[in-house]
Amino acid sequence: MKDKPLAGKGVVVTRPAHQAQRLARLIEAAGGRALLFPAIEIRDVEDPGALHAVIDRLEAFDIVIFVSPNAAHKAMELIAARRALPPGILVAAIGGGSRRALARYAVTDVIVPEGGFDSEALLAHPALQEVAGRRVLIFRGVGGRELLGETLAARGAHVEYAECYRRVRPQLDAAPLLAAWRRGELHAVTASSSEGLRNFHEMIGEAGRERLRATPLFVTHP
């Protein structure tokens, strides 16, 4: 039991389907059962014209930031198809997942905060304190948080956004999940973003929300 702390426990994983396997393996290695119920689906932007245009002028920027593994993968896929990252550009990312995504494209010299997995942690990094006059490009999803860009702009940086993917709520049938909940097979829920949690809240309906209120919820950051 000591080596299998999740023995007999069912844990819901709400991450996008293509990103859920690592957490699912860790849950199962600890003796638990991972129930995959993706509450976010990642899709390409509908019109990539603006994204292609900003990639073609990457030399105009001093710092490039990738806010998530999805941003790293989607942006680097397009960049690699068109060009190389300019030499000397400072690359920053939020979290180990983003670092791993960048490493798949041979981008390994990356600033990543060690003490957290959000914009606040990256903004606390020494490399992003003195940015007055520097040109910063932020790769993110459509409609992402404004805190990172606004704070860097307040520090004197010239900030642009490049929206390289969009998030949608999947059309999933929650009935099997609710049935597992009723049978006592579901003991915890995990969420890796506020948007995913909001989607999950909507997708499970009132019956599911009642059960969610009585179920431990584990999140990656405040």
Short mmCIF file of N, CA and C in Angstrom, two decimals, residues 13-127:
data_model
loop_
_atom_site.label_atom_id
_atom_site.label_comp_id
_atom_site.label_asym_id
_atom_site.label_seq_id
_atom_site.Cartn_x
_atom_site.Cartn_y
_atom_site.Cartn_z
N VAL A 13 -9.07 12.71 -15.12
CA VAL A 13 -8.07 13.57 -15.75
C VAL A 13 -8.78 14.39 -16.82
N THR A 14 -8.79 15.70 -16.65
CA THR A 14 -9.54 16.58 -17.55
C THR A 14 -8.66 17.27 -18.59
N ARG A 15 -7.39 16.95 -18.64
CA ARG A 15 -6.48 17.58 -19.60
C ARG A 15 -6.89 17.22 -21.03
N PRO A 16 -6.48 18.03 -22.03
CA PRO A 16 -6.75 17.67 -23.43
C PRO A 16 -6.25 16.26 -23.72
N ALA A 17 -6.97 15.55 -24.59
CA ALA A 17 -6.69 14.13 -24.82
C ALA A 17 -5.23 13.86 -25.15
N HIS A 18 -4.61 14.73 -25.98
CA HIS A 18 -3.24 14.47 -26.41
C HIS A 18 -2.21 14.78 -25.33
N GLN A 19 -2.66 15.35 -24.20
CA GLN A 19 -1.74 15.68 -23.12
C GLN A 19 -2.04 14.92 -21.83
N ALA A 20 -2.99 14.02 -21.87
CA ALA A 20 -3.45 13.37 -20.64
C ALA A 20 -2.64 12.14 -20.25
N GLN A 21 -1.90 11.56 -21.20
CA GLN A 21 -1.30 10.26 -20.95
C GLN A 21 -0.24 10.27 -19.85
N ARG A 22 0.54 11.32 -19.77
CA ARG A 22 1.61 11.33 -18.75
C ARG A 22 1.02 11.31 -17.35
N LEU A 23 0.03 12.14 -17.09
CA LEU A 23 -0.61 12.15 -15.77
C LEU A 23 -1.34 10.83 -15.52
N ALA A 24 -1.99 10.30 -16.56
CA ALA A 24 -2.68 9.01 -16.41
C ALA A 24 -1.70 7.91 -16.01
N ARG A 25 -0.52 7.89 -16.63
CA ARG A 25 0.48 6.87 -16.29
C ARG A 25 0.96 7.01 -14.85
N LEU A 26 1.13 8.25 -14.40
CA LEU A 26 1.57 8.47 -13.02
C LEU A 26 0.51 8.00 -12.02
N ILE A 27 -0.75 8.29 -12.33
CA ILE A 27 -1.85 7.84 -11.47
C ILE A 27 -1.86 6.31 -11.38
N GLU A 28 -1.73 5.67 -12.54
CA GLU A 28 -1.79 4.21 -12.58
C GLU A 28 -0.55 3.59 -11.95
N ALA A 29 0.60 4.25 -12.06
CA ALA A 29 1.81 3.75 -11.40
C ALA A 29 1.66 3.79 -9.88
N ALA A 30 0.82 4.72 -9.39
CA ALA A 30 0.57 4.82 -7.96
C ALA A 30 -0.59 3.93 -7.52
N GLY A 31 -1.07 3.07 -8.45
CA GLY A 31 -2.11 2.12 -8.10
C GLY A 31 -3.52 2.57 -8.41
N GLY A 32 -3.68 3.80 -8.90
CA GLY A 32 -5.02 4.31 -9.17
C GLY A 32 -5.52 3.95 -10.56
N ARG A 33 -6.75 4.35 -10.84
CA ARG A 33 -7.35 4.18 -12.15
C ARG A 33 -7.64 5.56 -12.72
N ALA A 34 -7.04 5.87 -13.86
CA ALA A 34 -7.25 7.18 -14.50
C ALA A 34 -8.46 7.12 -15.40
N LEU A 35 -9.40 8.03 -15.18
CA LEU A 35 -10.58 8.15 -16.03
C LEU A 35 -10.40 9.40 -16.89
N LEU A 36 -10.18 9.21 -18.18
CA LEU A 36 -9.90 10.33 -19.08
C LEU A 36 -11.21 10.99 -19.52
N PHE A 37 -11.33 12.27 -19.22
CA PHE A 37 -12.51 13.05 -19.62
C PHE A 37 -12.03 14.44 -20.02
N PRO A 38 -11.47 14.58 -21.23
CA PRO A 38 -10.90 15.87 -21.64
C PRO A 38 -11.95 16.98 -21.67
N ALA A 39 -11.66 18.05 -20.93
CA ALA A 39 -12.59 19.17 -20.85
C ALA A 39 -12.19 20.33 -21.76
N ILE A 40 -11.08 20.15 -22.50
CA ILE A 40 -10.63 21.14 -23.48
C ILE A 40 -10.14 20.39 -24.71
N GLU A 41 -10.48 20.92 -25.87
CA GLU A 41 -9.94 20.39 -27.12
C GLU A 41 -9.12 21.50 -27.78
N ILE A 42 -7.93 21.16 -28.25
CA ILE A 42 -7.05 22.15 -28.87
C ILE A 42 -7.18 22.06 -30.38
N ARG A 43 -7.46 23.19 -31.02
CA ARG A 43 -7.60 23.24 -32.47
C ARG A 43 -6.72 24.35 -33.04
N ASP A 44 -6.43 24.26 -34.33
CA ASP A 44 -5.68 25.30 -35.01
C ASP A 44 -6.51 26.58 -35.08
N VAL A 45 -5.85 27.71 -35.21
CA VAL A 45 -6.59 28.96 -35.42
C VAL A 45 -7.26 28.90 -36.79
N GLU A 46 -8.38 29.57 -36.93
CA GLU A 46 -9.15 29.48 -38.17
C GLU A 46 -8.45 30.17 -39.33
N ASP A 47 -7.79 31.30 -39.05
CA ASP A 47 -7.06 32.02 -40.10
C ASP A 47 -5.62 32.23 -39.64
N PRO A 48 -4.66 31.43 -40.15
CA PRO A 48 -3.28 31.53 -39.68
C PRO A 48 -2.47 32.65 -40.32
N GLY A 49 -3.08 33.50 -41.12
CA GLY A 49 -2.35 34.54 -41.85
C GLY A 49 -1.54 35.44 -40.94
N ALA A 50 -2.15 35.95 -39.86
CA ALA A 50 -1.44 36.86 -38.96
C ALA A 50 -0.30 36.13 -38.25
N LEU A 51 -0.52 34.86 -37.94
CA LEU A 51 0.51 34.05 -37.28
C LEU A 51 1.71 33.84 -38.20
N HIS A 52 1.45 33.53 -39.46
CA HIS A 52 2.54 33.37 -40.43
C HIS A 52 3.32 34.67 -40.57
N ALA A 53 2.61 35.79 -40.59
CA ALA A 53 3.27 37.09 -40.78
C ALA A 53 4.22 37.40 -39.63
N VAL A 54 3.80 37.12 -38.39
CA VAL A 54 4.67 37.43 -37.26
C VAL A 54 5.85 36.46 -37.20
N ILE A 55 5.66 35.21 -37.62
CA ILE A 55 6.77 34.25 -37.67
C ILE A 55 7.82 34.71 -38.68
N ASP A 56 7.36 35.30 -39.77
CA ASP A 56 8.29 35.75 -40.81
C ASP A 56 9.14 36.94 -40.37
N ARG A 57 8.77 37.60 -39.28
CA ARG A 57 9.57 38.72 -38.80
C ARG A 57 10.05 38.51 -37.36
N LEU A 58 10.41 37.28 -37.04
CA LEU A 58 10.89 36.99 -35.69
C LEU A 58 12.14 37.78 -35.32
N GLU A 59 12.91 38.20 -36.32
CA GLU A 59 14.11 39.00 -36.04
C GLU A 59 13.77 40.32 -35.34
N ALA A 60 12.52 40.73 -35.43
CA ALA A 60 12.12 42.01 -34.83
C ALA A 60 12.02 41.92 -33.30
N PHE A 61 12.15 40.71 -32.73
CA PHE A 61 11.92 40.54 -31.29
C PHE A 61 13.20 40.14 -30.57
N ASP A 62 13.27 40.58 -29.30
CA ASP A 62 14.38 40.22 -28.43
C ASP A 62 14.06 38.99 -27.58
N ILE A 63 12.78 38.86 -27.22
CA ILE A 63 12.35 37.77 -26.33
C ILE A 63 11.10 37.12 -26.92
N VAL A 64 11.08 35.80 -26.93
CA VAL A 64 9.90 35.04 -27.35
C VAL A 64 9.46 34.18 -26.17
N ILE A 65 8.16 34.24 -25.84
CA ILE A 65 7.63 33.49 -24.70
C ILE A 65 6.54 32.54 -25.18
N PHE A 66 6.62 31.30 -24.71
CA PHE A 66 5.60 30.29 -24.99
C PHE A 66 4.86 30.01 -23.68
N VAL A 67 3.55 30.26 -23.66
CA VAL A 67 2.85 30.21 -22.38
C VAL A 67 2.38 28.82 -21.96
N SER A 68 2.49 27.83 -22.86
CA SER A 68 1.97 26.50 -22.54
C SER A 68 2.59 25.47 -23.49
N PRO A 69 2.48 24.18 -23.16
CA PRO A 69 2.94 23.16 -24.11
C PRO A 69 2.23 23.27 -25.46
N ASN A 70 0.95 23.60 -25.45
CA ASN A 70 0.22 23.76 -26.71
C ASN A 70 0.79 24.91 -27.53
N ALA A 71 1.10 26.01 -26.86
CA ALA A 71 1.69 27.15 -27.58
C ALA A 71 3.05 26.77 -28.14
N ALA A 72 3.84 26.05 -27.36
CA ALA A 72 5.16 25.64 -27.82
C ALA A 72 5.06 24.72 -29.04
N HIS A 73 4.17 23.74 -28.95
CA HIS A 73 4.05 22.77 -30.05
C HIS A 73 3.49 23.41 -31.31
N LYS A 74 2.38 24.13 -31.17
CA LYS A 74 1.73 24.72 -32.35
C LYS A 74 2.63 25.76 -33.01
N ALA A 75 3.25 26.62 -32.19
CA ALA A 75 4.10 27.68 -32.76
C ALA A 75 5.35 27.08 -33.40
N MET A 76 6.01 26.16 -32.71
CA MET A 76 7.25 25.61 -33.25
C MET A 76 7.00 24.75 -34.49
N GLU A 77 5.86 24.10 -34.55
CA GLU A 77 5.52 23.34 -35.75
C GLU A 77 5.47 24.27 -36.97
N LEU A 78 4.86 25.44 -36.79
CA LEU A 78 4.77 26.41 -37.88
C LEU A 78 6.12 27.07 -38.17
N ILE A 79 6.84 27.40 -37.09
CA ILE A 79 8.15 28.03 -37.27
C ILE A 79 9.09 27.09 -38.02
N ALA A 80 9.13 25.83 -37.59
CA ALA A 80 10.04 24.86 -38.21
C ALA A 80 9.73 24.65 -39.68
N ALA A 81 8.45 24.81 -40.05
CA ALA A 81 8.07 24.63 -41.46
C ALA A 81 8.48 25.82 -42.32
N ARG A 82 8.76 26.99 -41.67
CA ARG A 82 9.02 28.20 -42.44
C ARG A 82 10.45 28.72 -42.31
N ARG A 83 11.08 28.43 -41.13
CA ARG A 83 12.36 29.08 -40.87
C ARG A 83 12.98 28.51 -39.59
N ALA A 84 14.09 29.10 -39.15
CA ALA A 84 14.69 28.77 -37.86
C ALA A 84 14.47 29.94 -36.90
N LEU A 85 14.54 29.65 -35.61
CA LEU A 85 14.51 30.74 -34.65
C LEU A 85 15.77 31.60 -34.85
N PRO A 86 15.65 32.91 -34.82
CA PRO A 86 16.83 33.77 -35.00
C PRO A 86 17.86 33.53 -33.90
N PRO A 87 19.15 33.53 -34.24
CA PRO A 87 20.18 33.38 -33.20
C PRO A 87 20.16 34.57 -32.26
N GLY A 88 20.40 34.29 -30.99
CA GLY A 88 20.46 35.36 -30.00
C GLY A 88 19.14 35.73 -29.37
N ILE A 89 18.03 35.22 -29.88
CA ILE A 89 16.73 35.55 -29.31
C ILE A 89 16.58 34.81 -27.98
N LEU A 90 16.06 35.48 -26.97
CA LEU A 90 15.85 34.89 -25.66
C LEU A 90 14.52 34.14 -25.67
N VAL A 91 14.55 32.87 -25.29
CA VAL A 91 13.34 32.04 -25.30
C VAL A 91 12.95 31.74 -23.86
N ALA A 92 11.68 31.97 -23.53
CA ALA A 92 11.16 31.69 -22.19
C ALA A 92 9.87 30.89 -22.31
N ALA A 93 9.57 30.12 -21.27
CA ALA A 93 8.37 29.29 -21.29
C ALA A 93 7.86 29.10 -19.88
N ILE A 94 6.60 28.74 -19.78
CA ILE A 94 5.98 28.47 -18.48
C ILE A 94 5.89 26.96 -18.29
N GLY A 95 6.64 26.43 -17.33
CA GLY A 95 6.48 25.04 -16.94
C GLY A 95 7.33 24.03 -17.69
N GLY A 96 7.53 22.88 -17.03
CA GLY A 96 8.32 21.82 -17.61
C GLY A 96 7.73 21.22 -18.86
N GLY A 97 6.39 21.20 -18.95
CA GLY A 97 5.74 20.66 -20.14
C GLY A 97 6.09 21.48 -21.38
N SER A 98 6.13 22.80 -21.22
CA SER A 98 6.51 23.67 -22.34
C SER A 98 7.97 23.46 -22.71
N ARG A 99 8.82 23.29 -21.69
CA ARG A 99 10.23 23.03 -21.97
C ARG A 99 10.41 21.73 -22.76
N ARG A 100 9.67 20.70 -22.36
CA ARG A 100 9.77 19.42 -23.08
C ARG A 100 9.27 19.54 -24.51
N ALA A 101 8.18 20.31 -24.70
CA ALA A 101 7.65 20.51 -26.05
C ALA A 101 8.67 21.22 -26.93
N LEU A 102 9.35 22.22 -26.38
CA LEU A 102 10.36 22.96 -27.15
C LEU A 102 11.56 22.07 -27.46
N ALA A 103 11.92 21.19 -26.53
CA ALA A 103 13.07 20.31 -26.74
C ALA A 103 12.85 19.39 -27.94
N ARG A 104 11.59 19.06 -28.24
CA ARG A 104 11.31 18.21 -29.41
C ARG A 104 11.71 18.92 -30.71
N TYR A 105 11.82 20.23 -30.66
CA TYR A 105 12.23 21.01 -31.83
C TYR A 105 13.67 21.52 -31.67
N ALA A 106 14.42 20.87 -30.79
CA ALA A 106 15.83 21.20 -30.55
C ALA A 106 16.02 22.59 -29.96
N VAL A 107 15.02 23.12 -29.29
CA VAL A 107 15.14 24.39 -28.59
C VAL A 107 15.36 24.05 -27.12
N THR A 108 16.59 24.16 -26.66
CA THR A 108 16.93 23.68 -25.32
C THR A 108 17.42 24.78 -24.37
N ASP A 109 17.82 25.92 -24.91
CA ASP A 109 18.26 27.02 -24.05
C ASP A 109 17.05 27.89 -23.73
N VAL A 110 16.33 27.48 -22.70
CA VAL A 110 15.02 28.08 -22.40
C VAL A 110 14.97 28.54 -20.95
N ILE A 111 14.46 29.74 -20.72
CA ILE A 111 14.23 30.25 -19.37
C ILE A 111 12.89 29.70 -18.89
N VAL A 112 12.92 28.94 -17.79
CA VAL A 112 11.70 28.38 -17.22
C VAL A 112 11.72 28.62 -15.71
N PRO A 113 10.65 29.15 -15.14
CA PRO A 113 10.65 29.36 -13.68
C PRO A 113 10.68 28.03 -12.95
N GLU A 114 11.43 27.98 -11.88
CA GLU A 114 11.54 26.73 -11.12
C GLU A 114 10.48 26.65 -10.01
N GLY A 115 9.96 27.79 -9.61
CA GLY A 115 9.09 27.79 -8.43
C GLY A 115 7.61 27.79 -8.71
N GLY A 116 7.18 27.62 -9.96
CA GLY A 116 5.75 27.64 -10.24
C GLY A 116 5.48 27.36 -11.70
N PHE A 117 4.20 27.29 -12.04
CA PHE A 117 3.81 26.89 -13.39
C PHE A 117 2.80 27.87 -13.99
N ASP A 118 3.00 29.15 -13.75
CA ASP A 118 2.05 30.14 -14.26
C ASP A 118 2.77 31.43 -14.62
N SER A 119 2.00 32.39 -15.11
CA SER A 119 2.58 33.67 -15.53
C SER A 119 3.28 34.37 -14.38
N GLU A 120 2.70 34.29 -13.19
CA GLU A 120 3.30 34.95 -12.03
C GLU A 120 4.71 34.44 -11.76
N ALA A 121 4.89 33.12 -11.88
CA ALA A 121 6.21 32.54 -11.64
C ALA A 121 7.22 33.01 -12.68
N LEU A 122 6.80 33.06 -13.94
CA LEU A 122 7.72 33.52 -14.99
C LEU A 122 8.06 35.00 -14.80
N LEU A 123 7.08 35.78 -14.43
CA LEU A 123 7.32 37.21 -14.23
C LEU A 123 8.30 37.48 -13.08
N ALA A 124 8.41 36.54 -12.16
CA ALA A 124 9.35 36.69 -11.04
C ALA A 124 10.77 36.32 -11.41
N HIS A 125 10.97 35.73 -12.61
CA HIS A 125 12.32 35.30 -13.01
C HIS A 125 13.21 36.52 -13.23
N PRO A 126 14.46 36.46 -12.77
CA PRO A 126 15.37 37.61 -12.93
C PRO A 126 15.53 38.08 -14.37
N ALA A 127 15.47 37.17 -15.34
CA ALA A 127 15.69 37.54 -16.74
C ALA A 127 14.60 38.45 -17.29
#
